XYZ file of C-alpha atoms in Angstrom:
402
model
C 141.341 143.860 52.864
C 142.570 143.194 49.272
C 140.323 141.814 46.603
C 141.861 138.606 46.447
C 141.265 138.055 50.479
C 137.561 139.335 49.937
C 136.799 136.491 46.924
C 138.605 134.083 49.034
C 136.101 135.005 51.871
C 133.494 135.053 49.863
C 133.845 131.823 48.587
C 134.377 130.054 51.738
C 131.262 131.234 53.018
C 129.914 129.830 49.966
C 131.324 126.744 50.390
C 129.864 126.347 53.642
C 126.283 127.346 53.041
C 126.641 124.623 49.611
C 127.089 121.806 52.266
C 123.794 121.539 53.965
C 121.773 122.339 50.880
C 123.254 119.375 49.082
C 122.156 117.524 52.073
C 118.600 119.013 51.684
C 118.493 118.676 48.011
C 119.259 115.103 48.786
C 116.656 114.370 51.211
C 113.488 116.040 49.021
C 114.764 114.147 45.941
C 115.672 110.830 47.352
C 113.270 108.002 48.629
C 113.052 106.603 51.741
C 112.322 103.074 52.517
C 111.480 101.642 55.825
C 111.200 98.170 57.097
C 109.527 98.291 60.188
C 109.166 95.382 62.501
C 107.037 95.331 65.872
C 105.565 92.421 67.531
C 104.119 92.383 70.750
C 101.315 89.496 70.587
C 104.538 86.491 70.516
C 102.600 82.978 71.150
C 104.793 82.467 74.001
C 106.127 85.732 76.330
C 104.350 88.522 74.630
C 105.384 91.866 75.019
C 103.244 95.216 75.495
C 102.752 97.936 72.927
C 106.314 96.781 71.149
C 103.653 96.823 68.097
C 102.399 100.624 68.858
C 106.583 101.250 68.950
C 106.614 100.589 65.081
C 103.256 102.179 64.285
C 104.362 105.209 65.732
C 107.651 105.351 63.813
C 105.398 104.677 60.950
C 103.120 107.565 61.308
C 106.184 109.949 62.016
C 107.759 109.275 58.493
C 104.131 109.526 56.526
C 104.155 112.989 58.708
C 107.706 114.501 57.388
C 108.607 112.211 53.892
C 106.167 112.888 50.611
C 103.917 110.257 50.006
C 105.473 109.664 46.519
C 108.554 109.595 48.136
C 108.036 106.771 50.991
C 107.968 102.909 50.706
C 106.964 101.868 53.912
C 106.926 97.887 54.932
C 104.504 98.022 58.532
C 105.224 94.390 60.106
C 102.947 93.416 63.027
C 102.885 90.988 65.587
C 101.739 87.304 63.424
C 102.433 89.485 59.784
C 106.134 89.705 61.255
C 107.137 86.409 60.101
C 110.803 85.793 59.086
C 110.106 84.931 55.470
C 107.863 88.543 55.025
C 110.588 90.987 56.934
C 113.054 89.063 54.729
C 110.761 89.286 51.406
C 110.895 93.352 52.956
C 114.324 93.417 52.983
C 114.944 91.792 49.336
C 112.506 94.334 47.875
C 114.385 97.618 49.043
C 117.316 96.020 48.136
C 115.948 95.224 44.422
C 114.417 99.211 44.457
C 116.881 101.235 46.254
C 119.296 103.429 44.874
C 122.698 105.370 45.960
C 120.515 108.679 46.276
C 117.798 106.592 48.722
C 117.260 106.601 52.418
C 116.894 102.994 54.019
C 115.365 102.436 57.588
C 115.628 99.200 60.001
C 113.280 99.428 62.675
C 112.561 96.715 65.328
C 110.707 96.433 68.691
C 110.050 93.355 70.645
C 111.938 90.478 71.563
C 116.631 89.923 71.284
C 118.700 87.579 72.328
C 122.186 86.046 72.408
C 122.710 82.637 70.805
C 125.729 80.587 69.678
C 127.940 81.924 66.945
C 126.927 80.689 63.742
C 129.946 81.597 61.734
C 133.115 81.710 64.025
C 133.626 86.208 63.385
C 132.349 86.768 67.179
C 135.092 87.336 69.779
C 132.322 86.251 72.665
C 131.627 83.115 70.642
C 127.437 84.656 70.127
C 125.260 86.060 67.443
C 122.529 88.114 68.561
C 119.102 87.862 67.280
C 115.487 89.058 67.019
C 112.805 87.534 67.664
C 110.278 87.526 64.523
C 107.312 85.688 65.264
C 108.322 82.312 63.610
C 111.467 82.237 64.201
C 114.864 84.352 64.261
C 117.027 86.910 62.234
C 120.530 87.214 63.394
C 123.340 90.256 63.312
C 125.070 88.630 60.624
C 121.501 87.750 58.015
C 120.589 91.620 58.686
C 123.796 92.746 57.989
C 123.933 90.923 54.635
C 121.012 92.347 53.368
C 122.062 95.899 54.429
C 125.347 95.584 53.041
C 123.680 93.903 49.908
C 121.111 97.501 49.498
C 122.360 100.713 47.667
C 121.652 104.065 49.632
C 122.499 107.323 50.739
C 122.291 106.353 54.487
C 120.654 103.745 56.379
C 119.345 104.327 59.962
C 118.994 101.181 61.779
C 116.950 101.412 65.335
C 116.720 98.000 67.508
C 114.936 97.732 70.497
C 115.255 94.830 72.162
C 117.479 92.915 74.550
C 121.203 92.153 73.714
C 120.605 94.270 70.508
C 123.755 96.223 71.071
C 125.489 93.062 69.860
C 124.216 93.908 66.480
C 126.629 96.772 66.416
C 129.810 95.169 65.148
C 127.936 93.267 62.070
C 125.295 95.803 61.158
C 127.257 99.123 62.380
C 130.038 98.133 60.394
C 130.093 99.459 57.014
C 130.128 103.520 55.987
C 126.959 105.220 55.508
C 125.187 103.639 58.283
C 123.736 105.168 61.361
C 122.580 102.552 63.941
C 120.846 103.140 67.431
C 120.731 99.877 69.948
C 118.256 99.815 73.140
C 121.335 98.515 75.667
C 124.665 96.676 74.996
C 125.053 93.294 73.940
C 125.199 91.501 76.826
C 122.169 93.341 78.734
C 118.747 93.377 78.901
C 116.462 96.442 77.832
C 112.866 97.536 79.556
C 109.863 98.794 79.054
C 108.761 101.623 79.910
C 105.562 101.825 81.748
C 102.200 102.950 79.616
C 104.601 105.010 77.419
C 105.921 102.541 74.555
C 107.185 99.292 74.028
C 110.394 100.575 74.691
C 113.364 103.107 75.806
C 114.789 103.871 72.137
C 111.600 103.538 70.447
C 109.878 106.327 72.756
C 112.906 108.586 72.149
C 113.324 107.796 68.346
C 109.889 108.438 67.676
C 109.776 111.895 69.623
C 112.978 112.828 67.423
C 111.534 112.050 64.195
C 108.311 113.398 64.686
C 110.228 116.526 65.383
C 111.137 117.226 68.465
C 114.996 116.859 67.706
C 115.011 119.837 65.461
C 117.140 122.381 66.693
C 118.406 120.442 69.773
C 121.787 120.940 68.699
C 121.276 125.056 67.358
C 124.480 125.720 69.248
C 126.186 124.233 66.233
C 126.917 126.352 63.139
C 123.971 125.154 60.623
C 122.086 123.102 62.571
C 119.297 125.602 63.900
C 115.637 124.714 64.150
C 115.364 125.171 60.854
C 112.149 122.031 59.626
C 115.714 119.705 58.839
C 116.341 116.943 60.907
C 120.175 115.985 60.669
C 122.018 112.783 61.866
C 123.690 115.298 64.837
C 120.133 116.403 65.930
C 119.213 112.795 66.064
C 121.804 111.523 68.056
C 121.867 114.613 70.753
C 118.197 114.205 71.141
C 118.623 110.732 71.804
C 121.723 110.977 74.164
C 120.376 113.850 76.360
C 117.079 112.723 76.922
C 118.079 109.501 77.333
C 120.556 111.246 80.103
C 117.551 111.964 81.753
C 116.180 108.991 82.363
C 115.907 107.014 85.606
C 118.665 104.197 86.434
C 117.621 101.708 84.894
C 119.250 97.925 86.004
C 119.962 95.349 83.128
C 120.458 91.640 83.373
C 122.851 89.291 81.912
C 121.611 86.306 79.645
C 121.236 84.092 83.235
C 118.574 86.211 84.451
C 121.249 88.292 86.707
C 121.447 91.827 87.624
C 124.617 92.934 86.573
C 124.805 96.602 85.079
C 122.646 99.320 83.813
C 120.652 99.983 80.462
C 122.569 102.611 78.288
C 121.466 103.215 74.341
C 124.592 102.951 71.835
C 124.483 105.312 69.082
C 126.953 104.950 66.433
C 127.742 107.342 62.854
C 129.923 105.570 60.134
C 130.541 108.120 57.307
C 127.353 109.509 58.156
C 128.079 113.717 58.315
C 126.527 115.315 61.061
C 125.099 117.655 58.973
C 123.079 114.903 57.034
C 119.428 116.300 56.573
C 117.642 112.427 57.107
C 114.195 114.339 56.416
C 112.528 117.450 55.973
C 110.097 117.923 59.213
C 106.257 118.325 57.903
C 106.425 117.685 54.516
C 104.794 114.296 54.092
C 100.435 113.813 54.179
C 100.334 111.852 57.644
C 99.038 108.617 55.625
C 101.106 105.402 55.810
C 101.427 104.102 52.475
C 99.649 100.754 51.561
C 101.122 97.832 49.905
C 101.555 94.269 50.011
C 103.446 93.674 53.020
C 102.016 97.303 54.835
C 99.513 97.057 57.442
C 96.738 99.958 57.041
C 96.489 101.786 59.954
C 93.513 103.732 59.224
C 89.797 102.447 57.990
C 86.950 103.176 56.595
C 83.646 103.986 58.040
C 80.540 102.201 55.744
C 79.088 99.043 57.841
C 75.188 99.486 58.610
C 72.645 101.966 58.366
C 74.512 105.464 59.919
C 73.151 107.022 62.932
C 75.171 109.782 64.503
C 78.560 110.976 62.875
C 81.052 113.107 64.959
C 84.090 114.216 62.271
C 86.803 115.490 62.549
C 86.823 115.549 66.284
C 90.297 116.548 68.531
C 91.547 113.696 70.461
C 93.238 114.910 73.572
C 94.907 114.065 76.630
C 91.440 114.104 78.569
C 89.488 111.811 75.944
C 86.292 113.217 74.823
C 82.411 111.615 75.926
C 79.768 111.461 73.157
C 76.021 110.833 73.982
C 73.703 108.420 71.546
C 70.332 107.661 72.239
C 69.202 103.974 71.759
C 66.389 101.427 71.967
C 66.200 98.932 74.059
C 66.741 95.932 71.597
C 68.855 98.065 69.196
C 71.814 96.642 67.868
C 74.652 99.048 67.078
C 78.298 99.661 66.120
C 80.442 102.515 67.239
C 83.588 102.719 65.522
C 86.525 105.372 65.248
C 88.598 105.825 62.414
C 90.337 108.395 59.689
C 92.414 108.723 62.240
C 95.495 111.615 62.397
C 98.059 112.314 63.784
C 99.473 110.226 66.556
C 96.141 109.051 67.667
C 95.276 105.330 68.853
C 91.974 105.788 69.897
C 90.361 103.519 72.815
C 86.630 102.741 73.229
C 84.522 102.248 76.113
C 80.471 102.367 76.155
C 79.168 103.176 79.386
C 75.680 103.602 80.466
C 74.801 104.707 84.674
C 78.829 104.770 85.191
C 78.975 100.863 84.407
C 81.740 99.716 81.491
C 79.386 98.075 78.624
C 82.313 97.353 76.908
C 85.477 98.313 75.593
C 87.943 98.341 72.922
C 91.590 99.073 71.797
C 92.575 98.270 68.306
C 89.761 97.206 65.904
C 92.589 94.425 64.676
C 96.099 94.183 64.743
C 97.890 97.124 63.049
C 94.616 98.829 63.295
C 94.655 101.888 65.925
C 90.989 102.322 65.129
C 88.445 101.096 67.452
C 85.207 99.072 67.014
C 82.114 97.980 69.465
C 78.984 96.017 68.131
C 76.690 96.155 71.220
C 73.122 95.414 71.719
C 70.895 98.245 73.789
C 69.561 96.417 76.841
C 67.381 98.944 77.870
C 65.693 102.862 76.289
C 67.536 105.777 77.365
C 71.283 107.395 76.892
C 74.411 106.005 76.259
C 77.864 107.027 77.028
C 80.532 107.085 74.489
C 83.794 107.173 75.748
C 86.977 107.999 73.438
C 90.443 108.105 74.965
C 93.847 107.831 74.049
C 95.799 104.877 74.330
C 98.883 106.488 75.707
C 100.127 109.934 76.737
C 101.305 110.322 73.479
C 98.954 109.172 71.129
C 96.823 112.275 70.439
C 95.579 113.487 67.235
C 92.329 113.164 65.062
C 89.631 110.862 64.931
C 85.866 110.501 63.700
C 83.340 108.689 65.435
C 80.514 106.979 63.931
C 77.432 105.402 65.543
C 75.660 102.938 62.538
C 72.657 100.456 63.041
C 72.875 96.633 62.557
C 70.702 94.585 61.010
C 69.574 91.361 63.585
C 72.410 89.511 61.525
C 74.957 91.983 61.589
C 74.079 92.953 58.880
């Protein structure tokens, strides 16, 4: 081999090792900036755990982005109004830049209604249903195409969102996922999420699509999550999913779900995060719901940090009086976990609990001792997937509430 041939080799391989670092470089330098949008508890048809979708997605980016490095906008259920997601959506655009991430995330309620603007060739816009009112394919679109960035990932989960494609899915740099086509109807899957996409997105970013493609050169399992591992994860396990029938607008069974994944001058070797390198906290600000709390109200009786919660749940006892008043209360929670109470004393429910308010995973029971003698604390996950850390906390009220 001459020398020439062996500097010509050499610097090809350099070449292609250069690529994906630039990508990486990108993604630890750059900001990300997610809009998330989940509403289950609509005043008419609500939905179930279409909220939890968006929390989740949350949670995974606070896991893999750097705190100082994440803007995250959490908008739940009655906070989802359309003048706050688009108040969201006018402050990335004032604070992102050309080496910035942006995310679109929704989960609850689509559908079709007549074209607004005459640029549909089925004469309908799609929309989303925010909790006062509508935002269309063509208002999302403008603001997108209105916001600097590196890449933009756009995830909708709802019915008809597929129509969203041709407005939103339009311009380069953007990488949108859709829940079914535009002219079909999406489900829910039972006691896992709110729905298909947002189960499968969420298991991608949180990880699990690392290395799902590693029989590509550079994309190993390697703690980089590229646009190609996104989009195999999502097509092969959505491949594995049960048939699932969709319905037209009239209510009729006419086809079958499928999720539409498109990349416009987005590389598949685009790192969109680094895996594990954020704190697991979901940044606060004015239009973020916290998801965690903390732990102060009344006199403390019992603390249990730090504890694991698992697929089983866990059972704490407490001793009380009759007559005492009491709260039990989770929170600083981690990882994935939603936390569910339940206080149980000779195998009879006492009461129970789910989220201590909207956008809150915690959970929270004020109950009154009705007789001497031990208590059963109950702490379970919400779902399957919603494991992780909490503390619970056991605090004496005055006759008040004090």
């Amino acid at each position: 081999m001459s020398t020439l041939t062996r500097l010509l080799s050499t610097l090809a391989l350099a070449a292609a090792l250069f690529v994906p670092r630039l990508a990486l470089a990108d993604a630890q330098t750059g900001r990300t900036h997610a809009v998330l949008v989940g509403i289950a508890d609509y005043p008419s048809s609500p939905l179930a755990r279409t909220d939890v979708d968006a929390e989740r997605i949350a949670r995974a980016l606070a896991a893999n982005v750097p705190a100082d490095r994440l803007r995250t906008h959490l908008l739940l259920n009655g906070s989802a109004t359309r003048a706050n997601v688009l108040s969201a959506l006018a402050e990335v655009r004032r604070e992102a830049t050309e080496e910035d991430r942006v995310i679109f995330f929704f989960s609850g309620h689509g559908t079709p209604v007549a074209d607004q603007t005459g640029d549909e060739g089925d004469q309908l816009d799609e929309v989303i249903a925010l909790y006062d009112g509508h935002l269309s394919d063509d208002e999302l679109a403008a603001a997108l195409d209105e916001t600097k960035s590196q890449v933009t990932l756009v995830g909708i989960d709802a019915c008809f969102s597929g129509g969203f494609l041709f407005d939103v899915g339009a311009a380069a740099g953007r990488m949108t996922l859709f829940s079914s086509d535009e002219d079909l109807t999406s489900a829910v899957p039972q006691n896992e999420a709110g729905g298909w996409l947002s189960l499968l997105l969420a298991e991608a970013l949180e990880g699990q699509a690392d290395g799902v493609a590693n029989g590509v050169a550079g994309q190993a399992r390697d703690g980089q999550l590229t646009a190609l591992e996104l989009e195999v994860f999502i097509r092969q396990r959505s491949a594995q999913l049960p048939t699932i029938q969709a319905s037209d607008p009239n209510g009729r069974t006419v086809g079958y779900q499928f999720i539409d994944i498109k990349r416009t001058g987005v590389r598949p070797d685009m790192v969109m995060m680094a895996i594990g390198a954020g704190n697991g906290e979901v940044p606060t600000g004015p239009s973020v719901a916290t998801v965690a709390t903390g732990l102060s109200q009344g006199t403390e009786l019992a603390r249990f940090p730090g504890e694991r919660l698992s697929a089983g749940g866990a059972v704490h006892a407490i001793e009380l009086q009759a007559g005492q008043r009491v709260l039990i209360e989770t929170g600083a929670l981690g990882g994935s976990a939603d936390t569910v109470l339940e206080v149980r004393r000779g195998g009879q429910v006492l009461a129970q609990n789910d989220d201590r308010t909207p956008g809150d995973l915690s959970s929270r029971i004020e109950l009154t001792a009705s007789a001497s003698g031990t208590y059963e604390v109950h702490v379970r996950p919400y779902a399957p997937h919603t494991l992780g850390s909490y503390t619970l906390r056991v605090a004496e009220l005055g006759a008040a509430g004090g």
